[in-house]
CSV table of C-alpha atoms in Angstrom, one decimal:
chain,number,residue,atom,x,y,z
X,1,UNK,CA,9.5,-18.9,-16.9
X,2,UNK,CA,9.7,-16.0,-19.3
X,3,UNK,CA,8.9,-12.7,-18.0
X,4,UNK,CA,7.4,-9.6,-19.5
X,5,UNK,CA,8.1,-6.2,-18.5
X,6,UNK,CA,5.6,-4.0,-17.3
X,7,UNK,CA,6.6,-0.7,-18.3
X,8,UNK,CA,3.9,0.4,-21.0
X,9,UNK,CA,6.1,3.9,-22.2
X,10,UNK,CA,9.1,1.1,-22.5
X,11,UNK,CA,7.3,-1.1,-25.0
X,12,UNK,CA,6.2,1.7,-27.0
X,13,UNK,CA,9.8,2.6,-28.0
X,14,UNK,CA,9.9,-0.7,-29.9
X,15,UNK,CA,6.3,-0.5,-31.1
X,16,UNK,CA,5.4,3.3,-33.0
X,17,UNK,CA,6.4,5.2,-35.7
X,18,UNK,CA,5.5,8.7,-34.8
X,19,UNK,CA,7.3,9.1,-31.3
X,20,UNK,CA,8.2,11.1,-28.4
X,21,UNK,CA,12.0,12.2,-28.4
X,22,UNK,CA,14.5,9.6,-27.8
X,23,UNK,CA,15.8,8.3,-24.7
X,24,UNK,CA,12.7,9.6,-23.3
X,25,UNK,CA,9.8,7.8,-22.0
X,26,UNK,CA,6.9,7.4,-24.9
X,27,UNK,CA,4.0,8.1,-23.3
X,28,UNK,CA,1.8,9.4,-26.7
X,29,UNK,CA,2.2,8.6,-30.3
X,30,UNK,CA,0.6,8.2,-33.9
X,31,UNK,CA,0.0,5.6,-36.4
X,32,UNK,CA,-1.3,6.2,-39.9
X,33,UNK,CA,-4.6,3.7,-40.8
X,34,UNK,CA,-3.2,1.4,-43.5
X,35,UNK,CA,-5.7,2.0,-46.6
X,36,UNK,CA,-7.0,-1.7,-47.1
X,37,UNK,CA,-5.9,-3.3,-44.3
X,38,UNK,CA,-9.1,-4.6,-42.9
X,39,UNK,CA,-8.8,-7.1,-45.4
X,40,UNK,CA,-5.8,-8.8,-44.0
X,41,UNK,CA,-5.5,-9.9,-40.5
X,42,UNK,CA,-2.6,-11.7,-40.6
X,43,UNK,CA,0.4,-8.9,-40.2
X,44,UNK,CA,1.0,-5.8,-37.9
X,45,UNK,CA,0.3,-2.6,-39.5
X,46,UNK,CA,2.0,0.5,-38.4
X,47,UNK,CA,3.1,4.2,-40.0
X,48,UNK,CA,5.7,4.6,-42.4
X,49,UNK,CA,8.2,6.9,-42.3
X,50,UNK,CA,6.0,9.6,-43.8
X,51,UNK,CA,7.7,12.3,-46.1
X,52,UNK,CA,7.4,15.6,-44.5
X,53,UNK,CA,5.9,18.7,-46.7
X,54,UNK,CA,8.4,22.2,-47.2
X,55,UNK,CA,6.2,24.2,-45.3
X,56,UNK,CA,3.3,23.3,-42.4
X,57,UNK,CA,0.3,22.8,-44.3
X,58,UNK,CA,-3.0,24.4,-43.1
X,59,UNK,CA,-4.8,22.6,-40.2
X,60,UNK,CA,-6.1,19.4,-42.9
X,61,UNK,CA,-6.7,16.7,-40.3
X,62,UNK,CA,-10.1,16.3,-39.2
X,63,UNK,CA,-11.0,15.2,-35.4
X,64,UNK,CA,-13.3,12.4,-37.1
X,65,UNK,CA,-10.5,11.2,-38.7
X,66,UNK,CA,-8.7,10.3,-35.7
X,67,UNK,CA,-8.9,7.5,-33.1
X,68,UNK,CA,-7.8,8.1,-29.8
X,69,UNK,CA,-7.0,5.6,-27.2
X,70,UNK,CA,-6.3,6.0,-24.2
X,71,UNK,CA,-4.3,3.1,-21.9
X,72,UNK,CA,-6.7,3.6,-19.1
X,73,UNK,CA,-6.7,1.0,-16.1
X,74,UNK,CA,-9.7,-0.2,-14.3
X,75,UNK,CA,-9.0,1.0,-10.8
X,76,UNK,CA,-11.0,3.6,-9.9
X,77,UNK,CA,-8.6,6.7,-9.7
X,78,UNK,CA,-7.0,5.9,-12.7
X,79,UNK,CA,-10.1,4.9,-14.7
X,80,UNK,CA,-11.4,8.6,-13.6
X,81,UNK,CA,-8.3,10.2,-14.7
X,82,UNK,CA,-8.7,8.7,-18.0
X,83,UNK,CA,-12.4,9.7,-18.2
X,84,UNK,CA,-11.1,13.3,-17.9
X,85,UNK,CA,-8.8,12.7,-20.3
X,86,UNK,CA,-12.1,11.5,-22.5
X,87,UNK,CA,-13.8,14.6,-21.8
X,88,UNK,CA,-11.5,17.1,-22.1
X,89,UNK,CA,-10.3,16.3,-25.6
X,90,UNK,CA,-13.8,15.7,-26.5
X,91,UNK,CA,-14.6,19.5,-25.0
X,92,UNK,CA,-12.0,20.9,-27.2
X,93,UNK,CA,-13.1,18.7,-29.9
X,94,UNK,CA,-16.7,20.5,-29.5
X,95,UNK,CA,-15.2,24.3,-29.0
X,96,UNK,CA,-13.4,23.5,-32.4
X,97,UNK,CA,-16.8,23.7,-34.1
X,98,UNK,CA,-15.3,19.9,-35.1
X,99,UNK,CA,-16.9,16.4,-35.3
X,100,UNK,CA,-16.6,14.4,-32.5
X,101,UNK,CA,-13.6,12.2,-32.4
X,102,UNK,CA,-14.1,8.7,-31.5
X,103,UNK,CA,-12.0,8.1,-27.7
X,104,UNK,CA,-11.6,4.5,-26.6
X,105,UNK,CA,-10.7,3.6,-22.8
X,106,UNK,CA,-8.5,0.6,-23.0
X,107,UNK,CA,-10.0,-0.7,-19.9
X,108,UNK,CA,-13.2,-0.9,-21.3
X,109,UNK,CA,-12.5,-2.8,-24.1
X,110,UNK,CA,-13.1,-6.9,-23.9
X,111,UNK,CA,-9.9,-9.2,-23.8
X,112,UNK,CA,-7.6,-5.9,-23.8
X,113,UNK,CA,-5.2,-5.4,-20.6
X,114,UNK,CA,-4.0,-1.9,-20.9
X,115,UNK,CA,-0.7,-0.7,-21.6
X,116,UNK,CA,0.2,-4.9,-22.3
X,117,UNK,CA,-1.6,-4.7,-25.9
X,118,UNK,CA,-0.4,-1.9,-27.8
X,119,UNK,CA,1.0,-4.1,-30.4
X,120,UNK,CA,-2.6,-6.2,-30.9
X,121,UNK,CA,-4.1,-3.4,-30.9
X,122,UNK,CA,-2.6,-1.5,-33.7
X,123,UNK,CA,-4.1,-4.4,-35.2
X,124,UNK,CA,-7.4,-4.9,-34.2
X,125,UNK,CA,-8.0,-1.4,-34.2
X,126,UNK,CA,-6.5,-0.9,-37.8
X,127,UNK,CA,-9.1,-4.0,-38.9
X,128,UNK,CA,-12.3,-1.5,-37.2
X,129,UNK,CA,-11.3,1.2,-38.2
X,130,UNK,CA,-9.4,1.3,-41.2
X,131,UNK,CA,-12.0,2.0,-43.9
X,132,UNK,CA,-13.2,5.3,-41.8
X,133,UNK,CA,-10.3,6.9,-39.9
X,134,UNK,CA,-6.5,8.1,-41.0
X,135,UNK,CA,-4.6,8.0,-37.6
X,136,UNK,CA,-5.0,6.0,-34.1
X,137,UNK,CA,-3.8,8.1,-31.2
X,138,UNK,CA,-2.1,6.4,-28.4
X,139,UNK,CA,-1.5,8.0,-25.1
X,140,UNK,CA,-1.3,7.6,-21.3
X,141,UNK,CA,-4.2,8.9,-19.0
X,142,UNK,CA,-1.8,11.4,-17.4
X,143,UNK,CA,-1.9,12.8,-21.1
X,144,UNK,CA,-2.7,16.6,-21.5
X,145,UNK,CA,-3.6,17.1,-25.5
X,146,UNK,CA,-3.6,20.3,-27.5
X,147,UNK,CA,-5.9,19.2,-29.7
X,148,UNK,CA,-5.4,22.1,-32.5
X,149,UNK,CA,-1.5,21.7,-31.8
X,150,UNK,CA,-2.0,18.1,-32.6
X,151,UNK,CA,-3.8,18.8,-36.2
X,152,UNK,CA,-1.3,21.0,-37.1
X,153,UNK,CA,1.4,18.4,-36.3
X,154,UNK,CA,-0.3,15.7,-37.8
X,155,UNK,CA,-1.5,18.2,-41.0
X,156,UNK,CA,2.6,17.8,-41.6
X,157,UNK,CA,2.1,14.3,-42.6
X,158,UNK,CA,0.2,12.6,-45.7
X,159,UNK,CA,-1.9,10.0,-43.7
X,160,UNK,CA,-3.3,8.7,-47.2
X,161,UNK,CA,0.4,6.9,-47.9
X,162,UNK,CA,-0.2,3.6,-47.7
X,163,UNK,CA,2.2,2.8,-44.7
X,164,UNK,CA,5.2,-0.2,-44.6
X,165,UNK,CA,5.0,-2.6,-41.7
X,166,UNK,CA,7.7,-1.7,-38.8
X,167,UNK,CA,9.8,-4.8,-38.8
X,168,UNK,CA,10.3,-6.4,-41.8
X,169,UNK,CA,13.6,-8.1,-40.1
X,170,UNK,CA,14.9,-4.9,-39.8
X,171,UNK,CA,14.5,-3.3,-43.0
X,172,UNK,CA,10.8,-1.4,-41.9
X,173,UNK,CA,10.7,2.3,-41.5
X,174,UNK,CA,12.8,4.0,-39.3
X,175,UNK,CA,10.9,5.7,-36.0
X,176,UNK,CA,9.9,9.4,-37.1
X,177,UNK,CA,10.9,12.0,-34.0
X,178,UNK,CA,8.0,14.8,-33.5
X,179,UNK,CA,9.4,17.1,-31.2
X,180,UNK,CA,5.8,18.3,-30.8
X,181,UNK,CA,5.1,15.2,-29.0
X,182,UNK,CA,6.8,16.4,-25.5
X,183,UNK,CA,7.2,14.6,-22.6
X,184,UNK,CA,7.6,18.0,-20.5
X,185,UNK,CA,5.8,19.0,-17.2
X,186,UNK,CA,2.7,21.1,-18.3
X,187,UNK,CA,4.0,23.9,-16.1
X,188,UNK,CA,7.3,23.9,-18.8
X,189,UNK,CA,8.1,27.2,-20.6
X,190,UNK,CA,7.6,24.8,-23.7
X,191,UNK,CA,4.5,23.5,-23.4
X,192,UNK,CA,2.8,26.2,-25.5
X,193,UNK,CA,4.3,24.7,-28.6
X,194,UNK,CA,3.9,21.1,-27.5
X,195,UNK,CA,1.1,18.7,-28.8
X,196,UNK,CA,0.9,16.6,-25.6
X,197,UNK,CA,2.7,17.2,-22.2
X,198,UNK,CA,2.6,15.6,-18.8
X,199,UNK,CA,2.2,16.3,-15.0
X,200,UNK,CA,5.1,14.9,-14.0
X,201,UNK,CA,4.8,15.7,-10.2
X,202,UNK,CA,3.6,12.9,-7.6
X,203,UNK,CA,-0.2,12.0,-7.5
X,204,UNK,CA,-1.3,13.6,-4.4
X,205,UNK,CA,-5.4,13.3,-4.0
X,206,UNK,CA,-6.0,14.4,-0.7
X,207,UNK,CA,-4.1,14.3,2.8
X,208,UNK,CA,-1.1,11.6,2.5
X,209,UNK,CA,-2.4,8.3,4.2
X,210,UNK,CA,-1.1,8.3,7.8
X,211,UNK,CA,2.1,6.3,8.5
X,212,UNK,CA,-0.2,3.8,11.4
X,213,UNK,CA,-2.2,3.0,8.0
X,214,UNK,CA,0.7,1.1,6.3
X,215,UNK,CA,2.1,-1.9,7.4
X,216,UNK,CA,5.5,-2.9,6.0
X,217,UNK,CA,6.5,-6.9,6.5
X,218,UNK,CA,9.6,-7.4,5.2
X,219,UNK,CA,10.9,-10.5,3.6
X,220,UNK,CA,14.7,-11.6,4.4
X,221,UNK,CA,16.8,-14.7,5.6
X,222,UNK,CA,19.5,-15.5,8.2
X,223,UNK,CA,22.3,-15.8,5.8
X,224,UNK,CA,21.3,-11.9,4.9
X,225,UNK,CA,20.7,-10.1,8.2
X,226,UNK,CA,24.3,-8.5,8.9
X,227,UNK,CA,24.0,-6.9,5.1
X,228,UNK,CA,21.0,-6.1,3.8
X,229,UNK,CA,19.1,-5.6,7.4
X,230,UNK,CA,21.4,-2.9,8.4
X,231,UNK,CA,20.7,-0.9,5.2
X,232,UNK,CA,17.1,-0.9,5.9
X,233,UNK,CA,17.6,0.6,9.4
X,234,UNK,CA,20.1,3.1,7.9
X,235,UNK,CA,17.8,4.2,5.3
X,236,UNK,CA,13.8,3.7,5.4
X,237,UNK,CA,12.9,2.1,8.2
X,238,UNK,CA,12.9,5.6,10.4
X,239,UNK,CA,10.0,6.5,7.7
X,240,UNK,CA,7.6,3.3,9.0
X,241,UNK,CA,5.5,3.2,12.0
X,242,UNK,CA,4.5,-0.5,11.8
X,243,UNK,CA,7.1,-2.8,10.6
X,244,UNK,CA,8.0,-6.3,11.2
X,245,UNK,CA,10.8,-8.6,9.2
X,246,UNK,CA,9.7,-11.8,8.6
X,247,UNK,CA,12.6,-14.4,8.2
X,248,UNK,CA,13.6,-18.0,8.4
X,249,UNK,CA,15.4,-17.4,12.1
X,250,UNK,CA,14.3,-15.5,15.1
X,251,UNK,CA,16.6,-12.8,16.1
X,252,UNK,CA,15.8,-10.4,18.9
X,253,UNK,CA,18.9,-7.6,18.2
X,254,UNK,CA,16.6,-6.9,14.7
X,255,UNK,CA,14.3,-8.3,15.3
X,256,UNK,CA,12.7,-10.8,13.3
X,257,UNK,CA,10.0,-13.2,13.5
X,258,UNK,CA,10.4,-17.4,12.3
X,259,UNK,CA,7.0,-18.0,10.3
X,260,UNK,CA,8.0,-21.4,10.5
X,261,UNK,CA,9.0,-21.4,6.7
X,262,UNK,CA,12.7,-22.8,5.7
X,263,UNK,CA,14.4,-20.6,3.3
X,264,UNK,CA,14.0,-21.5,-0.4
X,265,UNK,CA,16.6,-20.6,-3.1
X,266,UNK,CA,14.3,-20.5,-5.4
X,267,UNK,CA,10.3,-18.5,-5.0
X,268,UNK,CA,9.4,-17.5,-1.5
X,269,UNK,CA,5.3,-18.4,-2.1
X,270,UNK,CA,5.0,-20.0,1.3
X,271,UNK,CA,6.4,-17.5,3.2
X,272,UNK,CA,4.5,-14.5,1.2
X,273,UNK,CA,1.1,-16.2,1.9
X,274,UNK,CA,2.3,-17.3,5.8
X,275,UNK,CA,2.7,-13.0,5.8
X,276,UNK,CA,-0.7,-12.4,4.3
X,277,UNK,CA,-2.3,-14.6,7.1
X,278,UNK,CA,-0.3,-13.0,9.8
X,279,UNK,CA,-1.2,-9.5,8.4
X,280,UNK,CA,-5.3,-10.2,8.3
X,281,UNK,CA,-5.0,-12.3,11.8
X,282,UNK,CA,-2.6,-11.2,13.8
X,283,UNK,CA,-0.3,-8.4,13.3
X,284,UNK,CA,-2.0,-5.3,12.4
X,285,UNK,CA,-5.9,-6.7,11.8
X,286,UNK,CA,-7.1,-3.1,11.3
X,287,UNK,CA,-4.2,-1.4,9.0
X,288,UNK,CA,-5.7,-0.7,5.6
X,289,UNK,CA,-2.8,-1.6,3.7
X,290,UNK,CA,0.1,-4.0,3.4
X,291,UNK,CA,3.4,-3.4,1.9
X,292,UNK,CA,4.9,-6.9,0.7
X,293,UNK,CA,8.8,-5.9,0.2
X,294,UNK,CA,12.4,-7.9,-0.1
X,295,UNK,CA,15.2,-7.1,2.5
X,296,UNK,CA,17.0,-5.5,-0.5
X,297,UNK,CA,14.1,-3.0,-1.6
X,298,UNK,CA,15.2,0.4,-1.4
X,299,UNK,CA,11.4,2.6,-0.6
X,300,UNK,CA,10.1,5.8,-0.1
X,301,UNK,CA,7.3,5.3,2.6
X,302,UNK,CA,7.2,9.0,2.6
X,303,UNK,CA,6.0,9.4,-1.2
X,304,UNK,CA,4.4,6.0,-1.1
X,305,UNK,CA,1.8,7.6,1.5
X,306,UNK,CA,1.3,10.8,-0.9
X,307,UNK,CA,0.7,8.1,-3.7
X,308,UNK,CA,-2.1,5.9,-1.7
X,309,UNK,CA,-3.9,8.9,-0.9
X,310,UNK,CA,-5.2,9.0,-4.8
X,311,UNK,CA,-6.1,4.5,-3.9
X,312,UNK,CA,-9.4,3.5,-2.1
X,313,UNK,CA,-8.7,1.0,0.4
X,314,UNK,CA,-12.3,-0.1,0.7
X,315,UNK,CA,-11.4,-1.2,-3.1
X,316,UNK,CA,-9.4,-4.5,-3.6
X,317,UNK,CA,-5.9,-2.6,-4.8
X,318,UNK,CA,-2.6,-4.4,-5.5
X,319,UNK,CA,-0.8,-2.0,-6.8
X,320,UNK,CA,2.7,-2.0,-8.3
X,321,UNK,CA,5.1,-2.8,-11.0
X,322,UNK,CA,3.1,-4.9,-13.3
X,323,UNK,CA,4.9,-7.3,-15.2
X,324,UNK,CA,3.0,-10.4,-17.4
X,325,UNK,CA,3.4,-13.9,-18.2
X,326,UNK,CA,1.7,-15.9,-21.2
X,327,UNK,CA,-0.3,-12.4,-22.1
X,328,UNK,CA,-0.2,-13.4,-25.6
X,329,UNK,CA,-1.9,-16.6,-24.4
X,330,UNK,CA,-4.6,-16.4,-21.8
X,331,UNK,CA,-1.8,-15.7,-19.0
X,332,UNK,CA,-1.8,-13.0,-16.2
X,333,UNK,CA,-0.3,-9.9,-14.7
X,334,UNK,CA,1.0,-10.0,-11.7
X,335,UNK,CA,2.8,-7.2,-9.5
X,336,UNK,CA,6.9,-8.0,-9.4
X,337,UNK,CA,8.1,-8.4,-5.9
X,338,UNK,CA,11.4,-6.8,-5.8
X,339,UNK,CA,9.8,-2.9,-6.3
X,340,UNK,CA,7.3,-3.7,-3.5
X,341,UNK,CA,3.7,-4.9,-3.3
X,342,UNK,CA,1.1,-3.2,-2.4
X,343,UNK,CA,-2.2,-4.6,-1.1
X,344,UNK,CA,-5.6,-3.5,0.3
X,345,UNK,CA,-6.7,-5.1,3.1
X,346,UNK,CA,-9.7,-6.4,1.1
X,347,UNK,CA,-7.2,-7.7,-1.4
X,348,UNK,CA,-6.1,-9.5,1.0
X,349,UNK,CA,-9.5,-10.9,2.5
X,350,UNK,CA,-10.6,-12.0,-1.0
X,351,UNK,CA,-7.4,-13.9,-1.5
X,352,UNK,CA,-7.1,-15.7,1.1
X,353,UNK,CA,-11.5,-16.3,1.5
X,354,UNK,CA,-10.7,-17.8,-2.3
X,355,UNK,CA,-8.2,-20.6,-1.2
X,356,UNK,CA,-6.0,-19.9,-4.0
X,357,UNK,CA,-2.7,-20.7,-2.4
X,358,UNK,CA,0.4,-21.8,-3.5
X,359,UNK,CA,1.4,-24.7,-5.6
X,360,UNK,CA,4.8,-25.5,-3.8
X,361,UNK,CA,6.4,-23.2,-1.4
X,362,UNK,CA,9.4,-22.5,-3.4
X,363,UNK,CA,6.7,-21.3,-6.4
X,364,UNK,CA,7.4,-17.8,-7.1
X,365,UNK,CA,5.0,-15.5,-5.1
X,366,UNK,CA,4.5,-12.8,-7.2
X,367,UNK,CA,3.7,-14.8,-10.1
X,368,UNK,CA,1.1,-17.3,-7.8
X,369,UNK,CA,-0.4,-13.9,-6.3
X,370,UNK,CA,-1.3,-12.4,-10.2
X,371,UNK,CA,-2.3,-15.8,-11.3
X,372,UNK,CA,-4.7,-15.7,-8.0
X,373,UNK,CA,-5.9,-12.0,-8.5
X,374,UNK,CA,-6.9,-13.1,-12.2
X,375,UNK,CA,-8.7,-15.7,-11.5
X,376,UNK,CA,-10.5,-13.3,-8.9
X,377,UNK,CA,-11.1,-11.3,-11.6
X,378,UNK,CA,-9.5,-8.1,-9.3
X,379,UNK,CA,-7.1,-5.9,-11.9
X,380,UNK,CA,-3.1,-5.8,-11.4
X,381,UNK,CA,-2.8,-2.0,-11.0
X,382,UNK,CA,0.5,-0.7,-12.7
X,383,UNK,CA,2.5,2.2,-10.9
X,384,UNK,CA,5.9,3.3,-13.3
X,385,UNK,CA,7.0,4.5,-10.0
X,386,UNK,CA,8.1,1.6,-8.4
X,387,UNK,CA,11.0,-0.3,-10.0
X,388,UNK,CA,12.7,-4.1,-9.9
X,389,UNK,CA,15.9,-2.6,-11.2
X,390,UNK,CA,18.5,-0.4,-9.7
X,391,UNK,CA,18.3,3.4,-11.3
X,392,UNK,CA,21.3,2.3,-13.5
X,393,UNK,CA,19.2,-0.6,-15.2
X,394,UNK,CA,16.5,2.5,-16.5
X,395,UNK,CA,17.3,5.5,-19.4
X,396,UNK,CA,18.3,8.7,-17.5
X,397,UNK,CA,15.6,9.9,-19.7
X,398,UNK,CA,13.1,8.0,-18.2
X,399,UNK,CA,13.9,8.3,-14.9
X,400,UNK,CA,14.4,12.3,-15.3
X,401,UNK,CA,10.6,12.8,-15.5
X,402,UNK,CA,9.4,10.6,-12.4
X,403,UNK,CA,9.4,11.0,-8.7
X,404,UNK,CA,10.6,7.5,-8.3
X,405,UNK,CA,9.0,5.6,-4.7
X,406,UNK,CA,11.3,2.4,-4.6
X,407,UNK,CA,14.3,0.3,-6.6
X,408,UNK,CA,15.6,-3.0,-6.2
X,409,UNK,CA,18.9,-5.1,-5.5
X,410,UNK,CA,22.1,-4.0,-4.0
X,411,UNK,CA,24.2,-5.7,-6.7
X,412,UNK,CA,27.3,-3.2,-7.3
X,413,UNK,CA,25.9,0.0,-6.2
X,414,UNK,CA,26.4,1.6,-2.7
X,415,UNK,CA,22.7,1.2,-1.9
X,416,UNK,CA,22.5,3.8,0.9
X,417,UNK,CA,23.6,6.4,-1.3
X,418,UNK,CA,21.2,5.2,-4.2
X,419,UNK,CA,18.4,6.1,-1.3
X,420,UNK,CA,19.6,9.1,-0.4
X,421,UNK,CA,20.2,10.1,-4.1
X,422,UNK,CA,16.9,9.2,-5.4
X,423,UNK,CA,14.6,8.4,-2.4
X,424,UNK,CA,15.0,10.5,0.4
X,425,UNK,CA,12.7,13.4,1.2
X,426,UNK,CA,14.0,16.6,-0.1
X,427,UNK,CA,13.1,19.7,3.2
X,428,UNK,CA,11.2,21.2,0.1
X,429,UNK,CA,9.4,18.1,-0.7
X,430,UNK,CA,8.5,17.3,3.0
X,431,UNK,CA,7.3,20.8,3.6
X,432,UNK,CA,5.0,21.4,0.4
X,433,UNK,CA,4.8,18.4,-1.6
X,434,UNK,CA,5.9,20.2,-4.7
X,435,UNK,CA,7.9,18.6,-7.2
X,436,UNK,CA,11.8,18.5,-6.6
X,437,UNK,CA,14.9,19.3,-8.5
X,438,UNK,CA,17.0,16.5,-7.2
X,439,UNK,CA,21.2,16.6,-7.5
X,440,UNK,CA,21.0,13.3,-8.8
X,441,UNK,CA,25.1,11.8,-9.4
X,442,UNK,CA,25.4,8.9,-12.2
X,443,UNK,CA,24.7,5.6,-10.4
């Protein structure tokens, strides 16, 4: 079944016009209204390639002029951080002596899924509010906006063009770089002359969750316990305080537990769920929260607890890499396995109380589990931080502005280095929770 990738700042590099600095992650960017094209609902309308004046033109933009929007999520920390997003651009907005801008929470908006519908959206949103604004303003929550910066950048551009579409079989408009449109930590020497930067350090709400609060079943098979198992116990397994493996053979020198389920070469649904029951029943029945991952996941429990301390577990939370199937037509999100899944407890309670279950047990489990959240109506919660790749499979660029928590599959790498390269606590990281220069070698 066709997959799609859940990395919002990824499909932005094939869907804007005014963009962040190549290779890096896109994380905010502009799109001129097309004059006109509220009429036509049939194509994609985008920005041309605008023609740039000789000199900066006086601040010409106005706020009212602009729509921004925001890829908020519904969960409750990220939902706030997007509401302060909201407010603080409407503050400066207000200090400007301006007109209020209008600010649109993705979340909020019906039959919209976040970061999934930035292409749809340049759409719809070009169809409401074509006739009244000049530019839509996309950016993440973790977005902090200069807004007079931004007017002057966008006061270099004539929004009234009337704008190419971006395709066109390869013959649209090329992508316009704004080096005003940083992806640099606000703390950066640069960030005075930057339109938008970013707190790239790790969320950290609070006191990290303790390690007896996390409960780490591990997924793995007989034909895999003298290779994958002992890189586990050479690498992040000294970081957990509860931890089981969960296999299709019982072997005490691990050890491991038989569920009872035969190996599949294919999904692993039966085995996933056989784990949920054991979590709620039987292993840990009081641990707030269950870390689903496969015997070749590479984590960071360490920054994983830092990360869940900003994540209510009275909440339903699955939390993860969100990837999407059939999005385009009434399908779901669901988490992808190999970066780790993270649950709730009550996620876990209101799954299982549903009797949504598998519908073979060789179906693939992350797929059933977002097709069951859905239908529970509880939200797939996306975290860039955990990966289903190997650090090789992801832009340097991107990877350079994250505090990664886990990556995926041992094929051709040395996957205890890869840990200890990317993963490991730093001693300056353990001891104040700062963000880390890391002495990262080409993987």
């Amino acid at each position: 079944m066709p997959r799609e990738r859940g990395c919002g700042r990824c499909l932005l590099l094939a869907a804007c016009a005014l963009l962040l600095r190549p290779p890096l992650r896109s994380r905010a960017f502009a799109v001129n209204v097309i004059p006109g094209s509220a009429e036509d609902e049939t194509e994609l309308p985008v920005l041309q390639k605008c023609e740039k004046r000789g000199t900066i033109r006086k601040i010409s933009q106005e706020l009212k002029e602009i729509v921004f929007v925001i890829q908020s999520q519904s969960n409750s920390f990220h939902s706030k951080r997007a509401e302060d997003l909201k407010r603080d651009i409407l503050k400066q907005a207000a200090d400007l002596g301006k007109e209020l801008p209008t600010v649109l929470l993705i979340h909020e908006m019906d039959g919209h899924e976040g970061a999934w519908t930035i292409l749809p959206l340049m759409k719809d949103f070009s169809v409401t509010y074509g006739r009244n604004s000049s530019w839509i303003f996309f950016c993440e929550e973790d977005t902090r906006i200069q807004v007079v910066k931004l007017l002057e950048t966008l006061g270099r551009f004539d929004g009234s063009k009337i704008a190419l579409y971006i395709w066109q079989k390869g013959e649209g408009p090329h992508l316009t770089p704004v080096p005003e449109f940083c992806t640099d930590d606000v703390s950066s020497y640069k960030a005075d002359h930057c339109a938008t930067t970013f707190s790239n350090f790790l969320p950290l709400c609070g006191e990290p969750v303790k390690k007896e609060d996390i409960f780490i079943a591990v997924k793995t098979c007989q034909k895999f316990h003298g290779d994958r198992i002992p890189v586990v116990k050479q690498t992040w397994e000294r970081e957990a305080a509860l931890i089981e493996y969960y296999s299709d053979y019982a072997d005490i020198s691990i050890p491991t537990i038989d569920l009872g389920i035969p190996n599949t070469d294919r999904g692993h649904c039966g085995k996933t769920f056989a784990i949920l029951e054991r979590f709620l029943n039987h292993s840990s029945p009081r641990t707030p929260w269950l870390v689903i991952v496969d015997d070749d996941t590479l984590i960071s429990i360490f920054r994983l607890r830092k990360l869940l301390s900003c994540y209510d577990p009275n909440e339903p939370v699955f939390l993860g890499e969100r990837y999407g199937y059939g999005l385009g037509t009434g399908g779901y999100s669901y988490i992808t396995g190999g970066g780790g899944m993270v649950f709730s407890r009550i996620a876990v309670q209101k799954l299982l109380a549903s009797k949504c279950r598998c519908y073979s047990m060789d179906a693939p489990d992350d797929m059933v589990l977002g097709m069951c959240f859905s239908g529970l109506g509880i939200p797939i919660t996306h975290s860039p931080l955990f990966h289903q790749a190997r650090p090789m499979d992801y832009p340097k660029g991107y990877l350079s502005h994250q505090i990664p928590i886990s990556f995926h599959k041992h094929w051709n790498i040395d996957p205890v280095k890869v840990y200890f390269t990317w993963l490991a606590p730093n001693t300056e990281e353990s001891l104040n929770g700062k963000k880390v220069g890391y002495n990262r070698e080409d993987l």
